[in-house]
XYZ file of C-alpha atoms in Angstrom:
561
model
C 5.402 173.170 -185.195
C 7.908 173.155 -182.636
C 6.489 173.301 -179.048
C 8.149 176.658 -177.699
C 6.459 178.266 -180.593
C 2.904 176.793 -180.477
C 2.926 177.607 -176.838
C 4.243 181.305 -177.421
C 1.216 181.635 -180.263
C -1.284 180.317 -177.572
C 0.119 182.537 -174.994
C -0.530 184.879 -177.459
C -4.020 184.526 -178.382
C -5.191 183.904 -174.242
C -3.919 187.402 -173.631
C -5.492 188.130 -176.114
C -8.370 187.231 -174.788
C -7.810 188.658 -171.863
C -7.179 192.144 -172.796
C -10.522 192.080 -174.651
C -12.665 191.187 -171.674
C -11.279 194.150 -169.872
C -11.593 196.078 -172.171
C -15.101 197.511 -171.059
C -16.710 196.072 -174.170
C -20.228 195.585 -174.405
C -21.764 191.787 -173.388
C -22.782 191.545 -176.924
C -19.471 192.417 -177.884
C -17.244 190.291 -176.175
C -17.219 186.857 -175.903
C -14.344 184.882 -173.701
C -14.735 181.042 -173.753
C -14.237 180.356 -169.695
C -13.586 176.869 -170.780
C -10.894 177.043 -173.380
C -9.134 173.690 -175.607
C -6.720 172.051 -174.037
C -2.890 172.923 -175.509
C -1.759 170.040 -177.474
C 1.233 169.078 -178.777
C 0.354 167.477 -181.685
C -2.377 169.951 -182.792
C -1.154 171.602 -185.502
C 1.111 169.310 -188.309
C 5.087 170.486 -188.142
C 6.771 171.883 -190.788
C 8.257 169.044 -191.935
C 4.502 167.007 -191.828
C 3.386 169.976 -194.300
C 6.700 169.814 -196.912
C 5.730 166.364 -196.509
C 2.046 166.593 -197.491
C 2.814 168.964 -200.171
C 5.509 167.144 -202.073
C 2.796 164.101 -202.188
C 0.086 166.592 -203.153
C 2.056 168.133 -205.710
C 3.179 164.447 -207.417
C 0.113 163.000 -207.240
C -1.984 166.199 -208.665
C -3.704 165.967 -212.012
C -3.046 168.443 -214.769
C -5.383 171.942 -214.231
C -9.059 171.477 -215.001
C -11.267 174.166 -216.650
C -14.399 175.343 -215.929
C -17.042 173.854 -213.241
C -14.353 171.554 -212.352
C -15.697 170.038 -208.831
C -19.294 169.908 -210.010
C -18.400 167.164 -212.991
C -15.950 165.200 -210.851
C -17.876 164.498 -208.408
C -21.530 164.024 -209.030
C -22.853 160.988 -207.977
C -20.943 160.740 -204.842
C -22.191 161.211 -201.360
C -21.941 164.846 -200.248
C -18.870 166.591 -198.937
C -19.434 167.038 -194.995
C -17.869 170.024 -193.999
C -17.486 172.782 -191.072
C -17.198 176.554 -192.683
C -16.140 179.334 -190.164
C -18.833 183.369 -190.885
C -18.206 186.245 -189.691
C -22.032 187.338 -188.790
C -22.670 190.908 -189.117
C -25.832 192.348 -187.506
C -26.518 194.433 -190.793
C -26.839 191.409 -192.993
C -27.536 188.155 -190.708
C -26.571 185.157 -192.080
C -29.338 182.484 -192.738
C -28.735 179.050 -193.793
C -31.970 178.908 -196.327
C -30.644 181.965 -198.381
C -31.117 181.010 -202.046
C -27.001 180.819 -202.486
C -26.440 179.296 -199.852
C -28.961 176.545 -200.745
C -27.978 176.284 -203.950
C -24.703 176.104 -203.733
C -24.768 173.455 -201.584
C -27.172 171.743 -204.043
C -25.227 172.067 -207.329
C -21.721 171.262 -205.871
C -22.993 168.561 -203.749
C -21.696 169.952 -200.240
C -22.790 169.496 -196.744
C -22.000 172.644 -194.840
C -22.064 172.980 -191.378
C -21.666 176.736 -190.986
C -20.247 177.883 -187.713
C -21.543 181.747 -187.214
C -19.645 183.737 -185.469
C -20.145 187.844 -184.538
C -17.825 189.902 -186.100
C -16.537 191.395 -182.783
C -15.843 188.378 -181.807
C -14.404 186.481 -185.138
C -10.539 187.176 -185.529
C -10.460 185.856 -181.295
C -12.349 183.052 -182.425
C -10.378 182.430 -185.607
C -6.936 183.117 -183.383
C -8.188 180.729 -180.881
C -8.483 177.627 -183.529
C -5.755 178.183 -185.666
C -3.400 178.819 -182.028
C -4.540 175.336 -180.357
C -5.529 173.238 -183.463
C -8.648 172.051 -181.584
C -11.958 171.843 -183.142
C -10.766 174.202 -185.980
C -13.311 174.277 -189.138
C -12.039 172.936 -192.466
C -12.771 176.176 -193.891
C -12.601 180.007 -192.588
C -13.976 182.588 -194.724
C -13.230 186.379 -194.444
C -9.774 186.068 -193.559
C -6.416 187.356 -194.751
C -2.237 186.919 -193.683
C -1.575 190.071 -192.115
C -0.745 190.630 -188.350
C -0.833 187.303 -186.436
C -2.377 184.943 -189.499
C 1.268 185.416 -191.045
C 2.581 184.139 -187.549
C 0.567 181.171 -187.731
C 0.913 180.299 -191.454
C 4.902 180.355 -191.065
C 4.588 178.192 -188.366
C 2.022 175.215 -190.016
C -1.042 176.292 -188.684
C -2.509 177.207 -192.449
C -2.455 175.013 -195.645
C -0.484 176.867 -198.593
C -2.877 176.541 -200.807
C 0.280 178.440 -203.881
C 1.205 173.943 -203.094
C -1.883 173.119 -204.873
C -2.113 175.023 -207.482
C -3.623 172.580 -209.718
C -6.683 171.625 -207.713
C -7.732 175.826 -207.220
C -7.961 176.551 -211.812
C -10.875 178.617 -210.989
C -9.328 181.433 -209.018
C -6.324 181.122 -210.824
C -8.734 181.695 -213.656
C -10.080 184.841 -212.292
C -6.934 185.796 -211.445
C -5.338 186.109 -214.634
C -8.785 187.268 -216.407
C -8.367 190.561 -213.683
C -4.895 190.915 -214.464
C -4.043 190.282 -210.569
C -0.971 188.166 -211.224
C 1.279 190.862 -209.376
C -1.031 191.727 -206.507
C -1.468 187.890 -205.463
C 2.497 187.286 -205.801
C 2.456 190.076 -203.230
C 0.182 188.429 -200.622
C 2.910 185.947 -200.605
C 4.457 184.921 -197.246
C 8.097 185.021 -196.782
C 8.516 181.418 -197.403
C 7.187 182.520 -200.985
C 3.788 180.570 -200.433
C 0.493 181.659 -200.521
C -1.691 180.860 -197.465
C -5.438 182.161 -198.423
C -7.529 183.129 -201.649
C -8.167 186.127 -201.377
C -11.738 187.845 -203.065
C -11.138 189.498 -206.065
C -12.539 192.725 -207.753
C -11.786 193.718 -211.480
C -12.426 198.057 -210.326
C -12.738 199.005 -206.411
C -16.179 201.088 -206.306
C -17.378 203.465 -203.677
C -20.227 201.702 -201.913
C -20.967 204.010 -198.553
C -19.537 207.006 -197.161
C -21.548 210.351 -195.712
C -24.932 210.138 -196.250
C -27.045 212.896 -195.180
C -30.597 214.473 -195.249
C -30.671 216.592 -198.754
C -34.173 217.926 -197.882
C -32.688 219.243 -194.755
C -30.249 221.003 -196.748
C -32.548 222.464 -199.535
C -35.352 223.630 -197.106
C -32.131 225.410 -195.550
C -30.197 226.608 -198.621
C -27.171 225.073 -197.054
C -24.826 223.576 -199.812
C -23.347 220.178 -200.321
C -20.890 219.596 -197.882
C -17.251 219.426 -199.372
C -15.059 219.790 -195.894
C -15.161 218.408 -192.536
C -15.939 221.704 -191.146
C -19.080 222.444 -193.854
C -20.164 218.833 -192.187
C -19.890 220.845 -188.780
C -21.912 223.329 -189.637
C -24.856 221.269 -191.409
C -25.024 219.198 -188.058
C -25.102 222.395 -185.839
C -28.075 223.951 -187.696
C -29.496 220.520 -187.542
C -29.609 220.871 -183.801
C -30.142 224.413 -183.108
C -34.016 223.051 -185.034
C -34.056 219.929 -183.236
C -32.331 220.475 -179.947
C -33.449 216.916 -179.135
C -31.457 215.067 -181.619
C -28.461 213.837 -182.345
C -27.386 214.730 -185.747
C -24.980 212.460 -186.621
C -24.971 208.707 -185.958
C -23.170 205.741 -187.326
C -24.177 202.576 -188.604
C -22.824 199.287 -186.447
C -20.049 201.883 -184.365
C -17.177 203.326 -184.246
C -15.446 201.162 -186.710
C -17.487 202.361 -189.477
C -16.922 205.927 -188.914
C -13.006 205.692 -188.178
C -12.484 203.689 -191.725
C -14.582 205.996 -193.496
C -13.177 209.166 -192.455
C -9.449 208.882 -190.970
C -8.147 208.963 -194.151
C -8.908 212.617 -194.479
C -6.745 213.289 -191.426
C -4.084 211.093 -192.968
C -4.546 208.014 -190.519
C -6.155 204.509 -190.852
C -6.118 202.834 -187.420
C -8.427 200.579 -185.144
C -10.310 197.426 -185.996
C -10.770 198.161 -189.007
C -7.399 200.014 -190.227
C -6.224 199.697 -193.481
C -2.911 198.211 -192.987
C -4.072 195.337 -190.922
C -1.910 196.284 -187.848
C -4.067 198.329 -185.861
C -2.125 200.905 -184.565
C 0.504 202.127 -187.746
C -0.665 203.709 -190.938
C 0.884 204.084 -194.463
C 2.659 207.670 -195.520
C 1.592 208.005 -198.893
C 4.233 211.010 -199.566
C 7.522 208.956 -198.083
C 5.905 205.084 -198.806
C 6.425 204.041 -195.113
C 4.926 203.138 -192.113
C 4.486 205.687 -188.884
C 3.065 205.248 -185.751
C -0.127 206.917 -186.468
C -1.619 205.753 -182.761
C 0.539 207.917 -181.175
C 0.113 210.855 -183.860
C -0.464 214.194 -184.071
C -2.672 213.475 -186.849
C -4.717 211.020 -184.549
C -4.767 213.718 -182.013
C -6.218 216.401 -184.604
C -9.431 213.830 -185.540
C -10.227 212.487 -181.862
C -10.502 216.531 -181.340
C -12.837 217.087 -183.685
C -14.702 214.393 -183.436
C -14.758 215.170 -179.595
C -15.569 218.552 -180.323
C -19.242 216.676 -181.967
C -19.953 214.571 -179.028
C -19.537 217.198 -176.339
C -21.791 219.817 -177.932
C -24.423 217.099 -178.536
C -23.938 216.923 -182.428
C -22.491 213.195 -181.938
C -24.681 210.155 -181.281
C -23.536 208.972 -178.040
C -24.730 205.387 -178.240
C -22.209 205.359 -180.820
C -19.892 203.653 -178.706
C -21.292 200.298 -178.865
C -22.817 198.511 -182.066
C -25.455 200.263 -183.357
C -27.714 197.539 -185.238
C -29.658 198.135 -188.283
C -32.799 197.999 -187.363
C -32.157 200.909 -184.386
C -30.188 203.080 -186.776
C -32.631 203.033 -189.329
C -34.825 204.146 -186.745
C -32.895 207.153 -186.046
C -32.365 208.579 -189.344
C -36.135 207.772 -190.344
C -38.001 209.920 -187.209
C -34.995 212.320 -187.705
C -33.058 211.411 -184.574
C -30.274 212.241 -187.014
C -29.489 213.725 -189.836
C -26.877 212.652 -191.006
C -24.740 209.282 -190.982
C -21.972 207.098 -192.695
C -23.451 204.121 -193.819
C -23.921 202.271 -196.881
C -25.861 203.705 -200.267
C -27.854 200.248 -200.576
C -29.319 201.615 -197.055
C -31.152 204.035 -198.101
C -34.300 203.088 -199.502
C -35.312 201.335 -196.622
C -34.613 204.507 -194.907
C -36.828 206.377 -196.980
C -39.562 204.008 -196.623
C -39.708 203.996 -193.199
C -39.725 207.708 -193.528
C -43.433 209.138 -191.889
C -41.707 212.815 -192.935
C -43.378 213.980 -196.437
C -40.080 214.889 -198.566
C -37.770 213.080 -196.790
C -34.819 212.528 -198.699
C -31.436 210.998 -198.291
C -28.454 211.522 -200.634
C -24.551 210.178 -200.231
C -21.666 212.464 -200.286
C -17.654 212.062 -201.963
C -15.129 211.842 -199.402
C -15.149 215.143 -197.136
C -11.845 217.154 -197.024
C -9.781 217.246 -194.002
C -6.132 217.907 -193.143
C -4.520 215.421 -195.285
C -6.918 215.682 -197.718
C -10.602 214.168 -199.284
C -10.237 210.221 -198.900
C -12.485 207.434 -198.316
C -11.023 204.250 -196.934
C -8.463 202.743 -199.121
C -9.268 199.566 -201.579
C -7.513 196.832 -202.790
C -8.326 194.540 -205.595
C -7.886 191.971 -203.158
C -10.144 191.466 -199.864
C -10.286 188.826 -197.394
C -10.935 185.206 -198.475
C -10.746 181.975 -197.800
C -8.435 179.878 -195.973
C -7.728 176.361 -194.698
C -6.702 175.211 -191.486
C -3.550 172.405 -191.610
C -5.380 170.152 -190.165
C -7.683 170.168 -193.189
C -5.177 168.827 -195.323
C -4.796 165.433 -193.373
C -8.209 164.364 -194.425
C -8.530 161.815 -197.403
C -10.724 163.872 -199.090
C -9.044 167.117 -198.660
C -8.516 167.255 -202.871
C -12.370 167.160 -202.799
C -12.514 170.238 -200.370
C -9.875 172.036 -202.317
C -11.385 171.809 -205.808
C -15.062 172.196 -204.261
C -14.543 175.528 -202.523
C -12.598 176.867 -205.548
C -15.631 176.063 -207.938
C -18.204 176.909 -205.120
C -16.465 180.794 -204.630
C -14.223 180.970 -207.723
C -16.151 179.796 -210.991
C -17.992 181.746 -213.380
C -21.276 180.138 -212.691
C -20.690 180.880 -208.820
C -19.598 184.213 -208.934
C -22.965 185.137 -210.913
C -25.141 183.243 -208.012
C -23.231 184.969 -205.234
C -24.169 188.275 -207.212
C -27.234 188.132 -209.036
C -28.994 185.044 -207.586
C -30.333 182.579 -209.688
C -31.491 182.969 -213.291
C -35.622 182.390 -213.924
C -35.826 183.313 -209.860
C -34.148 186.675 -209.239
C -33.579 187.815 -212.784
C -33.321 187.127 -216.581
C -30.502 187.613 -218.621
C -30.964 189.114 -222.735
C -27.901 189.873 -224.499
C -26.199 190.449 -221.336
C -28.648 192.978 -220.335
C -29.959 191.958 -216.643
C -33.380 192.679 -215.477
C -34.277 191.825 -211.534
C -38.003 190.522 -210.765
C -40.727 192.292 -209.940
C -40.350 191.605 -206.721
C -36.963 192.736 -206.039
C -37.440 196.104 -207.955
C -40.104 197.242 -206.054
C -38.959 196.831 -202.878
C -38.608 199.219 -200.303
C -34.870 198.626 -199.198
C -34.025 198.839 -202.643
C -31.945 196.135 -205.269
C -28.776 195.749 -203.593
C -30.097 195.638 -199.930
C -32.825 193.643 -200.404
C -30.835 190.802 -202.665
C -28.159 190.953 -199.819
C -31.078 190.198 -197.104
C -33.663 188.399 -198.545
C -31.497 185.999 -200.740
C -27.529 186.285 -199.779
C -26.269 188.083 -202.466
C -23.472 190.624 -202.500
C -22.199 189.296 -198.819
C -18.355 189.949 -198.432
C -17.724 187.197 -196.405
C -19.034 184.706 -199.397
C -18.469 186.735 -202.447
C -15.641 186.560 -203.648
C -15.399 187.497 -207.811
C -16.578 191.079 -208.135
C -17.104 192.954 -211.237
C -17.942 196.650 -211.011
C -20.184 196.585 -214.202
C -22.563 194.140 -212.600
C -22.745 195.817 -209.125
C -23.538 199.014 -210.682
C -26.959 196.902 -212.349
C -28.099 196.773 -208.655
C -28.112 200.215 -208.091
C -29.380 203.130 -209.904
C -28.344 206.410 -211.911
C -27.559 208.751 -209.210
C -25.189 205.622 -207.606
C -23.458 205.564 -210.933
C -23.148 209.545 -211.180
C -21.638 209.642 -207.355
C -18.758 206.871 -208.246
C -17.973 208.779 -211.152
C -17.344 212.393 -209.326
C -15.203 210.092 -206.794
C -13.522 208.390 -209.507
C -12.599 211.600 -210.711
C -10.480 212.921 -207.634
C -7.382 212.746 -207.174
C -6.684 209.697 -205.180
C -10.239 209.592 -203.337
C -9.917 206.030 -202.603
C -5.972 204.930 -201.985
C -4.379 201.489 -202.197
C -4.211 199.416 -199.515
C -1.221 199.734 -197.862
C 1.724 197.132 -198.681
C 2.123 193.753 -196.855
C 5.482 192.857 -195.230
C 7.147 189.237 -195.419
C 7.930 188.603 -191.747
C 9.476 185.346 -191.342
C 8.317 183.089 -188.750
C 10.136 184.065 -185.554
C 9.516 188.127 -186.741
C 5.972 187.379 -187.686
C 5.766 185.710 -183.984
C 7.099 188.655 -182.755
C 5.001 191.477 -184.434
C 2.049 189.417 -183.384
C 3.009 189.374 -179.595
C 3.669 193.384 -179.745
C 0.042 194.260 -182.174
C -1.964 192.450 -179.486
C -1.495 194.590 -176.393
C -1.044 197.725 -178.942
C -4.609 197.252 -180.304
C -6.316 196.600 -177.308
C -4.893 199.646 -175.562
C -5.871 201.856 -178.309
C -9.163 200.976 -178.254
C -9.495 201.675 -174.725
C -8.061 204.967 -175.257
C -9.893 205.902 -178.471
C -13.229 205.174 -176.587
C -12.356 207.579 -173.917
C -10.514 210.622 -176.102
C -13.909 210.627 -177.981
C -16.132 210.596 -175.116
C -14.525 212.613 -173.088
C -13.844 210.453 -170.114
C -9.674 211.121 -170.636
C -8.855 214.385 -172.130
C -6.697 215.437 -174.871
C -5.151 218.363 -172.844
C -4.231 216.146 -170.069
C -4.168 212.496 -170.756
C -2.767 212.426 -174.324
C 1.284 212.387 -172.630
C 0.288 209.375 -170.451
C -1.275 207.419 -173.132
C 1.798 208.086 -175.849
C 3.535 207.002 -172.474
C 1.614 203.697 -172.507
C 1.961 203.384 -176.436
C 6.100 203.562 -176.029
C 6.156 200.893 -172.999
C 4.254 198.562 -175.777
C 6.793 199.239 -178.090
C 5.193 200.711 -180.601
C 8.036 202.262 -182.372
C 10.073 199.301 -182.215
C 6.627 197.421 -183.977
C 6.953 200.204 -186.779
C 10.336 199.719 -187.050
C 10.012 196.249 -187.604
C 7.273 196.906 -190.675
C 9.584 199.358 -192.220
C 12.363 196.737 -192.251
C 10.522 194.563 -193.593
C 9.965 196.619 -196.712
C 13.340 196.915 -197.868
């Protein structure tokens, strides 16, 4: 990597970091090392070191294996030591004795040190290794190539794994056996190289959306709620009974409720926006990108959803991270009535319920301007990538082929699923029947496999077949994805990815930064109320065009063509 553009990435990610601490996140939010790496030269391998490394790897690779490859080849050895990069979420802690974890570990005869991060703080932390090349993991999971991880593959900071094709036959397996070809060639880079593996899924399902009190709305006679406004109404008879509460809250913050229900305004933006950029969204009608921070569209949701939290219908310790535990708390004593959240959630909800006849039920996509839409799905989430300097040690074949059988195989996509056979279930016929244990339990299948034994995780699951999620849950879960599955276009693509090359990938990266921040600033306080919509929206637009964020549109859309 030359030096001017290693130092313009790590410029890059330290204003980054200094955006976010004054941002007026929460301390459990934010996390800014005051004792940063130092810049080095020679931390990430240059271009040339990485052609180098590849034409050896590719010469000296052995034909495609099948199968458990990893497992065979290397039994009897001493274990594989290495450092994986998790993004922690507070709804599904990670713990290093989970029954996958353990025995994956055990079967492909690996020694990981896993480095957990919080997910409001991963993609800085991430940023901060790749950027510097100091102490970076050999492995980061939940990761993909858009924004600035294009920046730094282009540059050398990634491995392309597309180079060693030979040593990953297991995703290439499930791959092909998804009919994914077309969508991987697309996460391609504009060097025509593939920097990650992404997780794959054979039919995109919907897992969580509204979720609301049904008793509430039989003892009422209200109906099911179809439109954004029917939602208004349910929430204002909730309070008008219970002029304490707070009828609607959201599970882990805003992020949640701005993926789940933008799209019905015609918008995806924020931390969790579906084009990976923040601050632009995809026009389905005219297959571009606009400037969706700076919309009219944007303008119309923050109003309504402004329009909740001033008349009390909102919860307002929505703003930071709600964590499980709490929000379970509120929807069981009927702080709320209503929430979006996850269907595996409920049971334990229920349980906890003292109320005889509480009942919760989940909802299809609400219609708003643009339309009824959930947040939009691709066959492909984020994966698994590795770090250059990964590839300079003298076992890096070993890491390769290990972490493609470990996430990748057959035999490891059931574990990450289902658990282990004889423990968590039995198998006849291909019928699957969970334990005693697990069907009886309060939280439910799904939830309590995902907390008690690490199954069904995003960050490590990465094969996903519909037909064997839909074991985990029961008939009215099956009934609700087939009335979404039914609308028209309830849950969109993902929006396409662009091939920057390395000098525009650098800088789209410098101009997202500063956009994202400043929108989250501004989102906070158009919901809130502490900057108003009447009076404030000119100045921020103002702020959004100093940043550029037409010319940062401008540069996705010319990247399409």
């Amino acid at each position: 990597m030359k030096k001017s553009k290693l130092l313009s990435l790590v410029l890059t990610a330290s204003l980054s970091l200094t955006l976010l601490a004054g941002c007026g996140n929460s301390g459990k939010d934010s996390q800014t090392d005051t004792n940063p790496p130092e810049e080095k030269e020679d931390a990430a391998p240059s271009q040339a070191d990485t052609e180098k490394e590849t034409e050896t790897s590719q010469a000296d690779a052995e034909s495609p294996a099948k199968g458990e490859d990893a497992e065979s080849k290397y039994a009897g050895e001493d274990p594989l030591k290495i450092t994986v990069y998790y993004s922690d979420n507070s709804t599904l802690p990670f713990k290093e004795d989970w029954l996958t974890v353990k025995t994956m570990e055990e079967k492909y005869n690996v020694d990981v040190s896993w480095e957990i991060i919080p997910i409001a703080d991963y993609n800085t932390k991430v940023s901060l290794a790749l950027n510097t090349g100091t102490n970076a993991p050999d492995v980061v999971l939940y990761q993909t190539t858009t924004g600035e991880n294009a920046s730094l593959a282009l540059n050398g900071a990634l491995v392309p794994i597309s180079d060693y094709e030979q040593w990953i036959p297991n995703f290439t397996e499930r791959v092909k056996e998804f009919g994914l070809e077309d969508a991987v060639e697309a996460k391609k880079l504009q060097d025509g190289k593939l920097y990650y593996m992404p997780s794959l899924t054979d039919k995109p399902f919907y897992d969580g959306g509204l979720i609301l009190r049904q008793d509430f709305l039989e003892a009422k006679g209200l109906s099911e709620p179809k439109t954004f406004d029917d939602l208004y109404g349910i929430l204002k008879a909730y309070k008008e009974e219970n002029p304490d509460s707070y009828p609607l809250t959201i599970l882990a913050g805003p992020r949640v409720l701005y993926r789940m229900t933008m799209p019905s305004f015609g918008i995806s933006v924020g931390k969790n926006g579906s084009s990976g950029t923040n601050v632009l969204s995809w026009d389905y009608t005219n297959n571009e990108y606009f400037a969706a921070a700076t919309s009219d569209e944007l303008k119309e949701y923050l109003a309504f959803f402004h329009k909740l939290y001033e008349e009390g219908l909102l919860d307002p310790e929505m703003a930071d991270p709600i964590d499980s535990d709490t929000w379970s708390q509120k929807m069981a004593t009927g702080y709320s009535c209503a929430t979006y959240a996850y269907y595996d959630q409920i049971g334990g909800v229920e349980s906890a319920a003292a109320q005889e006849g509480f009942k919760l039920q989940m909802y299809a996509p609400l219609a708003g301007p643009s339309g009824a839409h959930h947040q939009p799905k691709s066959s492909l989430g984020s994966g698994i990538m590795f770090p250059a300097a990964t590839a300079k040690r003298d076992d890096f074949e070993r890491i390769v082929r290990t972490i493609d059988a470990m996430f990748f195989s057959e035999e490891a996509a059931k574990i990450w699923c289902l658990g282990v056979e004889g423990q968590t279930y039995t198998e006849d016929g291909g019928t699957i029947t969970y334990s005693d244990e697990i069907l009886n339990a309060a939280d439910g299948v799904y939830k309590y496999m995902q907390v008690q034994y690490g199954c069904g995780s995003d960050v490590t699951q990465m094969v996903w077949y519909n037909a064997r999620e839909m074991t985990k849950y029961d008939e009215n879960y099956a009934k609700i994805n087939e009335q979404v599955a039914a609308m028209d276009t309830a849950i969109q693509d993902i929006p396409p990815s662009v091939n920057f090359d390395d000098l525009q990938a650098e800088d789209a990266s410098s101009l997202q930064t500063p956009l994202a921040d400043n929108l989250e600033v501004w989102l906070d306080g158009f919901l809130t109320g502490t900057k108003s919509l009447e009076t404030d929206w000119d100045a921020y637009v103002g702020e959004m065009n100093n940043l550029q964020i037409e010319s940062f549109c401008q540069m996705y859309n010319d990247a399409l063509k």
